[in-house]
Amino acid sequence: MAKAYLDRLGVSYRSIDVGEDTEAAKEMIQLSGQRGVPVIKVDDEIIIGFDAQRLNEIFGKERKADVSDVLIIGAGPAGLTAAVYCARKFLSCIIISENIGGQALESWTIENYMGYRMVTGEDLMRKFEDQVRVHNIHLELDSVTDITLEDGLFTAKTVSDMTYIAKTVILAQGMRPKKLGVDGEERFLGKGLSVCSTCDGPLFRDKVVAVVGGGNSALQTAVEMSAIAKEVHLVVRSSIKADEAYVRNYEKKKNIVIHSASTISALHGENLLSAITIKDQKTAQETVIAVDAVFAEIGWIPNTDMVSDMVALNERGEVVIDVNCHTNVPGIFAAGDVSSVRSKQIIIAAGEGAKAALEVYDYLMRL
Ligand SMILES: Cc1cc2nc3c(=O)[nH]c(=O)nc-3n(C[C@H](O)[C@H](O)[C@H](O)COP(=O)(O)OP(=O)(O)OC[C@H]3O[C@@H](n4cnc5c(N)ncnc54)[C@H](O)[C@@H]3O)c2cc1C
């Protein structure tokens, strides 16, 4: 998003991949005092993360786009599929998304997407993106913060101060990782505490790390980090509840230490995270373990904050839809993991995205 933001404004920059360049990684940690990416250096100022507010102060001004037929929020399997179906109906379409691919990017092996016996999430999502790029679809890397309805038109605002207007909206913004609920969580985020092993994992080569969670995501992260880090502590609240394929992979790894029936009760460190306290749920005994990073993989919650006062949500915070992807607000549709459809899978999200787009077409024809 940071790079897309600078591209949009025509600001020239040099991009350094600290996952590949270890010297640059050291320099980045020294400059910013933390390990999270991105770090942006503007003149002598160091900006940690995609701090849109600060970047807007330096470079920005509010800009408005034309009115589109449909605005799609999210470029995961649901949003990308919806976009292709909209394009094939000759609807003018814009997708705004924080990344291209969504959660599927986190999956290193997908064995249940029809047409592929096995494919990585990254490869599958690149094929989705290629299919979108064939069409005249406007795709912006940005984050929607607010949607309003006025005179039959929806207006979306983004963190980069952009305003987009559309006749209809497809909500396809999926889910985000849950928080640990431990004191100091905000302070250590990006300073050793990570919710994105794909982004931050390579920075902890030969270090000791902890992974929290007992599901597919946690096991996958533990396995990935076992190839990078010296030692991986897997902290599981009850017991492992993951698919057989993930368990088989995890069991082969010698440098993963499991702490079952345990939770993290404290995070320690001056500036950077340096240790955690693990609490045994049965005996209440607490143990301090020195770690350089904690990867939280304890589940997901729907990204519905920006529409919570606009569309009906269920008790899990998901957008309530009918069988045809309609929300309770005419003109707003939802698809994929953000919706109340129970099964959260790529093939289902893609199918729902297609359904939502066809419903948008039908809705616009009747306007
Ligand atoms: C580790 C892991 C492994 C998995 N393995 C499999 C598997 O093997 N098979 C399978 O079928 N499923 C798997 N899944 C589940 C699958 O990835 C999801 O069901 C699917 O990605 C849901 O697609 P979606 O488009 O609804 O949402 P998401 O994939 O969550 O995409 C949502 C998109 O919205 C964007 N977004 C969020 N908030 C905003 C905002 N405010 N503004 C703009 N954009 C926003 C996000 O950046 C993202 O691009 C796995 C998931 C994980 C995490």
PDB file of C-alpha atoms in Angstrom, residues 11-306:
ATOM      1  CA  VAL A  11       6.706  10.398  -5.642  1.00  0.00           C
ATOM      2  CA  SER A  12       9.950   8.666  -6.623  1.00  0.00           C
ATOM      3  CA  TYR A  13      11.449   6.233  -4.108  1.00  0.00           C
ATOM      4  CA  ARG A  14      13.943   3.393  -3.730  1.00  0.00           C
ATOM      5  CA  SER A  15      12.485   0.107  -2.490  1.00  0.00           C
ATOM      6  CA  ILE A  16      14.690  -2.304  -0.506  1.00  0.00           C
ATOM      7  CA  ASP A  17      13.543  -5.860   0.302  1.00  0.00           C
ATOM      8  CA  VAL A  18      14.889  -6.522   3.807  1.00  0.00           C
ATOM      9  CA  GLY A  19      13.724 -10.141   3.550  1.00  0.00           C
ATOM     10  CA  GLU A  20      16.434 -10.660   0.883  1.00  0.00           C
ATOM     11  CA  ASP A  21      19.096  -8.153   1.931  1.00  0.00           C
ATOM     12  CA  THR A  22      20.366  -8.962   5.458  1.00  0.00           C
ATOM     13  CA  GLU A  23      22.658  -5.897   5.657  1.00  0.00           C
ATOM     14  CA  ALA A  24      19.719  -3.652   4.777  1.00  0.00           C
ATOM     15  CA  ALA A  25      17.610  -5.473   7.388  1.00  0.00           C
ATOM     16  CA  LYS A  26      20.212  -4.664  10.078  1.00  0.00           C
ATOM     17  CA  GLU A  27      20.301  -1.022   8.953  1.00  0.00           C
ATOM     18  CA  MET A  28      16.508  -0.833   9.026  1.00  0.00           C
ATOM     19  CA  ILE A  29      16.348  -2.214  12.595  1.00  0.00           C
ATOM     20  CA  GLN A  30      19.066   0.225  13.681  1.00  0.00           C
ATOM     21  CA  LEU A  31      17.307   3.193  12.065  1.00  0.00           C
ATOM     22  CA  SER A  32      13.791   2.413  13.281  1.00  0.00           C
ATOM     23  CA  GLY A  33      14.464   0.523  16.550  1.00  0.00           C
ATOM     24  CA  GLN A  34      12.034  -2.229  15.540  1.00  0.00           C
ATOM     25  CA  ARG A  35      11.629  -5.145  13.088  1.00  0.00           C
ATOM     26  CA  GLY A  36       8.238  -4.528  11.420  1.00  0.00           C
ATOM     27  CA  VAL A  37       7.942  -3.574   7.746  1.00  0.00           C
ATOM     28  CA  PRO A  38       7.578  -1.273   5.911  1.00  0.00           C
ATOM     29  CA  VAL A  39       9.911   1.425   7.221  1.00  0.00           C
ATOM     30  CA  ILE A  40       9.840   4.590   5.095  1.00  0.00           C
ATOM     31  CA  LYS A  41      12.660   7.170   5.231  1.00  0.00           C
ATOM     32  CA  VAL A  42      11.633  10.620   3.977  1.00  0.00           C
ATOM     33  CA  ASP A  43      14.631  12.973   4.159  1.00  0.00           C
ATOM     34  CA  ASP A  44      15.743  12.429   7.781  1.00  0.00           C
ATOM     35  CA  GLU A  45      12.360  11.276   9.061  1.00  0.00           C
ATOM     36  CA  ILE A  46      11.716   7.588   9.791  1.00  0.00           C
ATOM     37  CA  ILE A  47       8.086   6.497   9.360  1.00  0.00           C
ATOM     38  CA  ILE A  48       7.226   3.064  10.751  1.00  0.00           C
ATOM     39  CA  GLY A  49       4.487   1.123   8.973  1.00  0.00           C
ATOM     40  CA  PHE A  50       2.151   2.542   6.309  1.00  0.00           C
ATOM     41  CA  ASP A  51       1.362   5.648   8.378  1.00  0.00           C
ATOM     42  CA  ALA A  52      -1.055   7.224   5.909  1.00  0.00           C
ATOM     43  CA  GLN A  53      -1.782  10.163   8.201  1.00  0.00           C
ATOM     44  CA  ARG A  54       1.893  11.206   8.286  1.00  0.00           C
ATOM     45  CA  LEU A  55       2.381  10.519   4.566  1.00  0.00           C
ATOM     46  CA  ASN A  56      -0.699  12.646   3.796  1.00  0.00           C
ATOM     47  CA  GLU A  57       0.793  15.498   5.859  1.00  0.00           C
ATOM     48  CA  ILE A  58       3.992  15.275   3.809  1.00  0.00           C
ATOM     49  CA  PHE A  59       2.649  14.509   0.322  1.00  0.00           C
ATOM     50  CA  GLY A  60      -1.138  14.356   0.205  1.00  0.00           C
ATOM     51  CA  LYS A  61      -4.307  16.174  -0.643  1.00  0.00           C
ATOM     52  CA  GLU A  62      -7.858  14.864  -1.014  1.00  0.00           C
ATOM     53  CA  ARG A  63      -8.638  13.500  -4.458  1.00  0.00           C
ATOM     54  CA  LYS A  64     -11.931  12.281  -5.945  1.00  0.00           C
ATOM     55  CA  ALA A  65     -12.492   9.603  -8.567  1.00  0.00           C
ATOM     56  CA  ASP A  66     -15.394   9.361 -11.077  1.00  0.00           C
ATOM     57  CA  VAL A  67     -18.666   7.559 -10.264  1.00  0.00           C
ATOM     58  CA  SER A  68     -18.335   3.792 -10.929  1.00  0.00           C
ATOM     59  CA  ASP A  69     -21.101   1.234 -11.341  1.00  0.00           C
ATOM     60  CA  VAL A  70     -19.580  -0.884  -8.611  1.00  0.00           C
ATOM     61  CA  LEU A  71     -16.989  -0.458  -5.895  1.00  0.00           C
ATOM     62  CA  ILE A  72     -15.478  -3.705  -4.594  1.00  0.00           C
ATOM     63  CA  ILE A  73     -13.743  -3.604  -1.227  1.00  0.00           C
ATOM     64  CA  GLY A  74     -11.109  -6.335  -0.947  1.00  0.00           C
ATOM     65  CA  ALA A  75      -9.033  -8.206  -3.512  1.00  0.00           C
ATOM     66  CA  GLY A  76      -9.085 -11.683  -2.019  1.00  0.00           C
ATOM     67  CA  PRO A  77     -10.699 -14.594  -3.900  1.00  0.00           C
ATOM     68  CA  ALA A  78     -14.190 -13.055  -3.460  1.00  0.00           C
ATOM     69  CA  GLY A  79     -13.349  -9.517  -4.616  1.00  0.00           C
ATOM     70  CA  LEU A  80     -11.147 -10.577  -7.548  1.00  0.00           C
ATOM     71  CA  THR A  81     -13.771 -13.005  -8.853  1.00  0.00           C
ATOM     72  CA  ALA A  82     -16.515 -10.393  -8.449  1.00  0.00           C
ATOM     73  CA  ALA A  83     -14.398  -7.935 -10.459  1.00  0.00           C
ATOM     74  CA  VAL A  84     -14.017 -10.329 -13.410  1.00  0.00           C
ATOM     75  CA  TYR A  85     -17.765 -11.030 -13.462  1.00  0.00           C
ATOM     76  CA  CYS A  86     -18.508  -7.265 -13.313  1.00  0.00           C
ATOM     77  CA  ALA A  87     -16.085  -6.593 -16.172  1.00  0.00           C
ATOM     78  CA  ARG A  88     -17.693  -9.315 -18.295  1.00  0.00           C
ATOM     79  CA  LYS A  89     -21.021  -7.521 -17.811  1.00  0.00           C
ATOM     80  CA  PHE A  90     -19.329  -4.264 -18.958  1.00  0.00           C
ATOM     81  CA  LEU A  91     -19.854  -2.600 -15.590  1.00  0.00           C
ATOM     82  CA  SER A  92     -17.345   0.104 -14.656  1.00  0.00           C
ATOM     83  CA  CYS A  93     -15.603  -1.319 -11.636  1.00  0.00           C
ATOM     84  CA  ILE A  94     -13.043  -0.275  -9.078  1.00  0.00           C
ATOM     85  CA  ILE A  95     -11.440  -2.541  -6.462  1.00  0.00           C
ATOM     86  CA  ILE A  96      -9.836  -1.021  -3.391  1.00  0.00           C
ATOM     87  CA  SER A  97      -7.802  -3.397  -1.311  1.00  0.00           C
ATOM     88  CA  GLU A  98      -5.021  -3.475   1.235  1.00  0.00           C
ATOM     89  CA  ASN A  99      -3.346  -6.285  -0.704  1.00  0.00           C
ATOM     90  CA  ILE A 100      -3.970  -8.527  -3.695  1.00  0.00           C
ATOM     91  CA  GLY A 101      -4.786 -12.103  -2.743  1.00  0.00           C
ATOM     92  CA  GLY A 102      -6.054 -11.804   0.825  1.00  0.00           C
ATOM     93  CA  GLN A 103      -5.682 -14.637   3.306  1.00  0.00           C
ATOM     94  CA  ALA A 104      -4.970 -17.157   0.564  1.00  0.00           C
ATOM     95  CA  LEU A 105      -1.494 -15.611   0.261  1.00  0.00           C
ATOM     96  CA  GLU A 106      -0.745 -17.130   3.682  1.00  0.00           C
ATOM     97  CA  SER A 107      -1.349 -20.674   2.490  1.00  0.00           C
ATOM     98  CA  TRP A 108       1.676 -22.561   1.227  1.00  0.00           C
ATOM     99  CA  THR A 109      -0.318 -25.486  -0.089  1.00  0.00           C
ATOM    100  CA  ILE A 110      -3.899 -25.556  -1.318  1.00  0.00           C
ATOM    101  CA  GLU A 111      -5.251 -28.991  -2.194  1.00  0.00           C
ATOM    102  CA  ASN A 112      -8.954 -28.236  -2.441  1.00  0.00           C
ATOM    103  CA  TYR A 113      -9.284 -25.643  -5.198  1.00  0.00           C
ATOM    104  CA  MET A 114     -10.776 -27.493  -8.168  1.00  0.00           C
ATOM    105  CA  GLY A 115      -8.562 -27.736 -11.234  1.00  0.00           C
ATOM    106  CA  TYR A 116      -5.357 -27.933  -9.184  1.00  0.00           C
ATOM    107  CA  ARG A 117      -4.191 -31.016  -7.303  1.00  0.00           C
ATOM    108  CA  MET A 118      -1.880 -28.761  -5.347  1.00  0.00           C
ATOM    109  CA  VAL A 119      -1.026 -25.076  -5.687  1.00  0.00           C
ATOM    110  CA  THR A 120       0.497 -22.450  -3.386  1.00  0.00           C
ATOM    111  CA  GLY A 121      -1.772 -19.614  -2.289  1.00  0.00           C
ATOM    112  CA  GLU A 122       0.597 -17.126  -3.862  1.00  0.00           C
ATOM    113  CA  ASP A 123       0.524 -18.875  -7.283  1.00  0.00           C
ATOM    114  CA  LEU A 124      -3.250 -19.249  -7.228  1.00  0.00           C
ATOM    115  CA  MET A 125      -3.785 -15.610  -6.305  1.00  0.00           C
ATOM    116  CA  ARG A 126      -1.318 -14.487  -9.010  1.00  0.00           C
ATOM    117  CA  LYS A 127      -3.505 -16.337 -11.543  1.00  0.00           C
ATOM    118  CA  PHE A 128      -6.618 -14.618 -10.134  1.00  0.00           C
ATOM    119  CA  GLU A 129      -4.852 -11.257 -10.422  1.00  0.00           C
ATOM    120  CA  ASP A 130      -3.693 -11.998 -14.015  1.00  0.00           C
ATOM    121  CA  GLN A 131      -7.301 -12.713 -14.963  1.00  0.00           C
ATOM    122  CA  VAL A 132      -8.406  -9.388 -13.432  1.00  0.00           C
ATOM    123  CA  ARG A 133      -5.607  -7.455 -15.188  1.00  0.00           C
ATOM    124  CA  VAL A 134      -6.841  -8.682 -18.600  1.00  0.00           C
ATOM    125  CA  HIS A 135      -9.904  -6.490 -18.096  1.00  0.00           C
ATOM    126  CA  ASN A 136     -10.207  -2.741 -17.767  1.00  0.00           C
ATOM    127  CA  ILE A 137     -10.569  -2.872 -13.989  1.00  0.00           C
ATOM    128  CA  HIS A 138      -9.239  -0.095 -11.782  1.00  0.00           C
ATOM    129  CA  LEU A 139      -7.390  -1.724  -8.838  1.00  0.00           C
ATOM    130  CA  GLU A 140      -6.113   0.526  -6.036  1.00  0.00           C
ATOM    131  CA  LEU A 141      -3.983  -0.617  -3.085  1.00  0.00           C
ATOM    132  CA  ASP A 142      -5.503   1.380  -0.258  1.00  0.00           C
ATOM    133  CA  SER A 143      -7.627   0.868   2.859  1.00  0.00           C
ATOM    134  CA  VAL A 144     -11.289   1.901   3.090  1.00  0.00           C
ATOM    135  CA  THR A 145     -12.109   3.595   6.401  1.00  0.00           C
ATOM    136  CA  ASP A 146     -15.674   4.759   5.881  1.00  0.00           C
ATOM    137  CA  ILE A 147     -18.695   4.328   3.590  1.00  0.00           C
ATOM    138  CA  THR A 148     -21.654   6.702   3.417  1.00  0.00           C
ATOM    139  CA  LEU A 149     -24.838   6.793   1.329  1.00  0.00           C
ATOM    140  CA  GLU A 150     -26.197  10.036  -0.100  1.00  0.00           C
ATOM    141  CA  ASP A 151     -28.663  10.610  -2.954  1.00  0.00           C
ATOM    142  CA  GLY A 152     -28.464   6.947  -3.968  1.00  0.00           C
ATOM    143  CA  LEU A 153     -24.666   6.989  -4.315  1.00  0.00           C
ATOM    144  CA  PHE A 154     -22.108   5.340  -2.039  1.00  0.00           C
ATOM    145  CA  THR A 155     -18.978   7.264  -1.081  1.00  0.00           C
ATOM    146  CA  ALA A 156     -15.937   5.436   0.277  1.00  0.00           C
ATOM    147  CA  LYS A 157     -13.053   7.220   1.986  1.00  0.00           C
ATOM    148  CA  THR A 158      -9.599   5.709   2.319  1.00  0.00           C
ATOM    149  CA  VAL A 159      -6.577   6.146   4.576  1.00  0.00           C
ATOM    150  CA  SER A 160      -4.744   7.884   1.710  1.00  0.00           C
ATOM    151  CA  ASP A 161      -7.453  10.592   1.676  1.00  0.00           C
ATOM    152  CA  MET A 162      -8.969   9.311  -1.564  1.00  0.00           C
ATOM    153  CA  THR A 163     -12.735   9.437  -2.162  1.00  0.00           C
ATOM    154  CA  TYR A 164     -14.485   6.904  -4.412  1.00  0.00           C
ATOM    155  CA  ILE A 165     -18.131   7.122  -5.495  1.00  0.00           C
ATOM    156  CA  ALA A 166     -20.199   4.224  -6.836  1.00  0.00           C
ATOM    157  CA  LYS A 167     -23.782   3.179  -7.491  1.00  0.00           C
ATOM    158  CA  THR A 168     -23.294  -0.160  -5.717  1.00  0.00           C
ATOM    159  CA  VAL A 169     -20.804  -1.747  -3.309  1.00  0.00           C
ATOM    160  CA  ILE A 170     -19.591  -5.331  -2.929  1.00  0.00           C
ATOM    161  CA  LEU A 171     -18.138  -5.920   0.528  1.00  0.00           C
ATOM    162  CA  ALA A 172     -15.397  -8.557   0.143  1.00  0.00           C
ATOM    163  CA  GLN A 173     -12.942  -7.412   2.793  1.00  0.00           C
ATOM    164  CA  GLY A 174     -12.579 -10.809   4.485  1.00  0.00           C
ATOM    165  CA  MET A 175     -11.143 -11.252   7.959  1.00  0.00           C
ATOM    166  CA  ARG A 176      -8.129 -10.157  10.021  1.00  0.00           C
ATOM    167  CA  PRO A 177      -6.190 -11.942  12.797  1.00  0.00           C
ATOM    168  CA  LYS A 178      -7.485 -11.806  16.387  1.00  0.00           C
ATOM    169  CA  LYS A 179      -5.474 -10.158  19.163  1.00  0.00           C
ATOM    170  CA  LEU A 180      -3.810 -12.048  22.039  1.00  0.00           C
ATOM    171  CA  GLY A 181      -5.380  -9.926  24.790  1.00  0.00           C
ATOM    172  CA  VAL A 182      -2.118  -9.518  26.743  1.00  0.00           C
ATOM    173  CA  ASP A 183      -0.825  -6.263  28.278  1.00  0.00           C
ATOM    174  CA  GLY A 184       1.726  -4.503  26.071  1.00  0.00           C
ATOM    175  CA  GLU A 185       0.339  -6.007  22.857  1.00  0.00           C
ATOM    176  CA  GLU A 186       0.049  -2.621  21.083  1.00  0.00           C
ATOM    177  CA  ARG A 187       3.513  -1.535  22.314  1.00  0.00           C
ATOM    178  CA  PHE A 188       5.262  -4.652  20.975  1.00  0.00           C
ATOM    179  CA  LEU A 189       3.389  -4.842  17.649  1.00  0.00           C
ATOM    180  CA  GLY A 190       6.118  -4.556  15.007  1.00  0.00           C
ATOM    181  CA  LYS A 191       8.735  -4.728  17.760  1.00  0.00           C
ATOM    182  CA  GLY A 192       8.800  -8.494  18.011  1.00  0.00           C
ATOM    183  CA  LEU A 193       5.058  -9.204  18.011  1.00  0.00           C
ATOM    184  CA  SER A 194       3.786 -10.013  14.532  1.00  0.00           C
ATOM    185  CA  VAL A 195       0.506 -11.042  12.944  1.00  0.00           C
ATOM    186  CA  CYS A 196       2.126 -11.662   9.549  1.00  0.00           C
ATOM    187  CA  SER A 197       4.790 -14.354   9.451  1.00  0.00           C
ATOM    188  CA  THR A 198       5.034 -14.008   5.665  1.00  0.00           C
ATOM    189  CA  CYS A 199       6.011 -10.327   6.088  1.00  0.00           C
ATOM    190  CA  ASP A 200       8.182 -10.456   9.213  1.00  0.00           C
ATOM    191  CA  GLY A 201       9.345 -14.099   9.463  1.00  0.00           C
ATOM    192  CA  PRO A 202      12.557 -13.740   7.372  1.00  0.00           C
ATOM    193  CA  LEU A 203      13.845 -11.090   9.825  1.00  0.00           C
ATOM    194  CA  PHE A 204      14.179 -13.696  12.592  1.00  0.00           C
ATOM    195  CA  ARG A 205      16.768 -15.954  10.992  1.00  0.00           C
ATOM    196  CA  ASP A 206      18.570 -18.125  13.623  1.00  0.00           C
ATOM    197  CA  LYS A 207      16.550 -16.492  16.424  1.00  0.00           C
ATOM    198  CA  VAL A 208      14.180 -18.075  18.954  1.00  0.00           C
ATOM    199  CA  VAL A 209      10.504 -17.389  18.228  1.00  0.00           C
ATOM    200  CA  ALA A 210       7.102 -18.372  19.591  1.00  0.00           C
ATOM    201  CA  VAL A 211       3.946 -19.112  17.606  1.00  0.00           C
ATOM    202  CA  VAL A 212       0.597 -18.874  19.418  1.00  0.00           C
ATOM    203  CA  GLY A 213      -2.341 -21.017  18.307  1.00  0.00           C
ATOM    204  CA  GLY A 214      -3.243 -24.615  17.545  1.00  0.00           C
ATOM    205  CA  GLY A 215      -5.065 -24.395  14.198  1.00  0.00           C
ATOM    206  CA  ASN A 216      -3.943 -24.647  10.576  1.00  0.00           C
ATOM    207  CA  SER A 217      -2.450 -21.137  10.460  1.00  0.00           C
ATOM    208  CA  ALA A 218      -0.429 -21.657  13.648  1.00  0.00           C
ATOM    209  CA  LEU A 219       0.965 -25.001  12.508  1.00  0.00           C
ATOM    210  CA  GLN A 220       1.809 -23.644   9.097  1.00  0.00           C
ATOM    211  CA  THR A 221       3.637 -20.673  10.657  1.00  0.00           C
ATOM    212  CA  ALA A 222       5.486 -22.953  13.105  1.00  0.00           C
ATOM    213  CA  VAL A 223       6.645 -25.169  10.227  1.00  0.00           C
ATOM    214  CA  GLU A 224       7.707 -22.193   8.094  1.00  0.00           C
ATOM    215  CA  MET A 225       9.550 -20.570  10.997  1.00  0.00           C
ATOM    216  CA  SER A 226      11.280 -23.860  11.909  1.00  0.00           C
ATOM    217  CA  ALA A 227      13.222 -23.508   8.620  1.00  0.00           C
ATOM    218  CA  ILE A 228      14.223 -19.919   9.438  1.00  0.00           C
ATOM    219  CA  ALA A 229      14.556 -19.679  13.228  1.00  0.00           C
ATOM    220  CA  LYS A 230      16.819 -21.686  15.549  1.00  0.00           C
ATOM    221  CA  GLU A 231      13.947 -22.777  17.773  1.00  0.00           C
ATOM    222  CA  VAL A 232      10.163 -22.399  17.659  1.00  0.00           C
ATOM    223  CA  HIS A 233       7.931 -22.534  20.770  1.00  0.00           C
ATOM    224  CA  LEU A 234       4.365 -23.450  19.830  1.00  0.00           C
ATOM    225  CA  VAL A 235       1.970 -22.187  22.524  1.00  0.00           C
ATOM    226  CA  VAL A 236      -1.416 -23.928  22.287  1.00  0.00           C
ATOM    227  CA  ARG A 237      -4.315 -22.984  24.601  1.00  0.00           C
ATOM    228  CA  SER A 238      -5.879 -26.463  24.597  1.00  0.00           C
ATOM    229  CA  SER A 239      -4.650 -28.967  22.025  1.00  0.00           C
ATOM    230  CA  ILE A 240      -3.818 -28.966  18.314  1.00  0.00           C
ATOM    231  CA  LYS A 241      -6.923 -28.773  16.120  1.00  0.00           C
ATOM    232  CA  ALA A 242      -5.549 -28.723  12.596  1.00  0.00           C
ATOM    233  CA  ASP A 243      -5.921 -30.693   9.369  1.00  0.00           C
ATOM    234  CA  GLU A 244      -3.950 -33.926   9.082  1.00  0.00           C
ATOM    235  CA  ALA A 245      -1.686 -32.495   6.348  1.00  0.00           C
ATOM    236  CA  TYR A 246      -0.549 -29.643   8.629  1.00  0.00           C
ATOM    237  CA  VAL A 247      -0.053 -31.995  11.628  1.00  0.00           C
ATOM    238  CA  ARG A 248       2.061 -34.411   9.559  1.00  0.00           C
ATOM    239  CA  ASN A 249       4.352 -31.588   8.444  1.00  0.00           C
ATOM    240  CA  TYR A 250       4.684 -30.180  11.963  1.00  0.00           C
ATOM    241  CA  GLU A 251       5.522 -33.572  13.508  1.00  0.00           C
ATOM    242  CA  LYS A 252       8.580 -33.922  11.252  1.00  0.00           C
ATOM    243  CA  LYS A 253      10.207 -30.765  12.645  1.00  0.00           C
ATOM    244  CA  LYS A 254      12.773 -31.306  15.401  1.00  0.00           C
ATOM    245  CA  ASN A 255      13.169 -27.679  16.515  1.00  0.00           C
ATOM    246  CA  ILE A 256       9.509 -27.044  17.411  1.00  0.00           C
ATOM    247  CA  VAL A 257       8.814 -27.246  21.166  1.00  0.00           C
ATOM    248  CA  ILE A 258       5.104 -27.561  21.998  1.00  0.00           C
ATOM    249  CA  HIS A 259       3.513 -26.034  25.128  1.00  0.00           C
ATOM    250  CA  SER A 260      -0.005 -27.543  25.243  1.00  0.00           C
ATOM    251  CA  ALA A 261      -2.768 -26.231  27.534  1.00  0.00           C
ATOM    252  CA  SER A 262      -0.815 -22.966  27.837  1.00  0.00           C
ATOM    253  CA  THR A 263      -1.338 -19.284  27.134  1.00  0.00           C
ATOM    254  CA  ILE A 264       0.924 -16.260  27.013  1.00  0.00           C
ATOM    255  CA  SER A 265       0.310 -14.246  30.206  1.00  0.00           C
ATOM    256  CA  ALA A 266       2.938 -11.519  29.728  1.00  0.00           C
ATOM    257  CA  LEU A 267       5.218  -9.933  27.138  1.00  0.00           C
ATOM    258  CA  HIS A 268       8.596  -8.556  28.271  1.00  0.00           C
ATOM    259  CA  GLY A 269      11.239  -6.246  26.822  1.00  0.00           C
ATOM    260  CA  GLU A 270      12.574  -2.702  26.907  1.00  0.00           C
ATOM    261  CA  ASN A 271      12.087  -1.437  23.356  1.00  0.00           C
ATOM    262  CA  LEU A 272      12.004  -4.777  21.527  1.00  0.00           C
ATOM    263  CA  LEU A 273      10.251  -7.930  22.735  1.00  0.00           C
ATOM    264  CA  SER A 274      12.796 -10.147  24.518  1.00  0.00           C
ATOM    265  CA  ALA A 275      10.765 -12.725  26.488  1.00  0.00           C
ATOM    266  CA  ILE A 276       7.292 -14.103  27.195  1.00  0.00           C
ATOM    267  CA  THR A 277       5.657 -15.675  30.216  1.00  0.00           C
ATOM    268  CA  ILE A 278       3.764 -18.864  29.480  1.00  0.00           C
ATOM    269  CA  LYS A 279       1.037 -19.958  31.899  1.00  0.00           C
ATOM    270  CA  ASP A 280       0.086 -23.635  32.217  1.00  0.00           C
ATOM    271  CA  GLN A 281      -3.744 -23.702  32.216  1.00  0.00           C
ATOM    272  CA  LYS A 282      -3.913 -26.793  34.464  1.00  0.00           C
ATOM    273  CA  THR A 283      -1.289 -26.023  37.142  1.00  0.00           C
ATOM    274  CA  ALA A 284      -1.249 -22.177  36.796  1.00  0.00           C
ATOM    275  CA  GLN A 285       2.561 -22.465  36.811  1.00  0.00           C
ATOM    276  CA  GLU A 286       4.285 -19.626  34.919  1.00  0.00           C
ATOM    277  CA  THR A 287       7.528 -19.991  32.933  1.00  0.00           C
ATOM    278  CA  VAL A 288       9.543 -17.193  31.321  1.00  0.00           C
ATOM    279  CA  ILE A 289      11.047 -18.013  27.908  1.00  0.00           C
ATOM    280  CA  ALA A 290      13.490 -15.739  26.083  1.00  0.00           C
ATOM    281  CA  VAL A 291      12.214 -15.142  22.519  1.00  0.00           C
ATOM    282  CA  ASP A 292      12.929 -12.601  19.795  1.00  0.00           C
ATOM    283  CA  ALA A 293       9.479 -12.750  18.247  1.00  0.00           C
ATOM    284  CA  VAL A 294       5.922 -13.925  18.808  1.00  0.00           C
ATOM    285  CA  PHE A 295       3.674 -14.771  15.866  1.00  0.00           C
ATOM    286  CA  ALA A 296      -0.004 -14.608  16.872  1.00  0.00           C
ATOM    287  CA  GLU A 297      -2.103 -17.123  14.914  1.00  0.00           C
ATOM    288  CA  ILE A 298      -5.203 -17.451  17.111  1.00  0.00           C
ATOM    289  CA  GLY A 299      -8.034 -16.918  14.700  1.00  0.00           C
ATOM    290  CA  TRP A 300      -9.719 -14.287  12.603  1.00  0.00           C
ATOM    291  CA  ILE A 301     -12.444 -11.635  12.912  1.00  0.00           C
ATOM    292  CA  PRO A 302     -14.431 -10.056  10.069  1.00  0.00           C
ATOM    293  CA  ASN A 303     -13.290  -6.636   8.781  1.00  0.00           C
ATOM    294  CA  THR A 304     -16.630  -4.945   9.307  1.00  0.00           C
ATOM    295  CA  ASP A 305     -15.753  -1.903  11.472  1.00  0.00           C
ATOM    296  CA  MET A 306     -16.212   0.526   8.600  1.00  0.00           C
TER     297      MET A 306
END
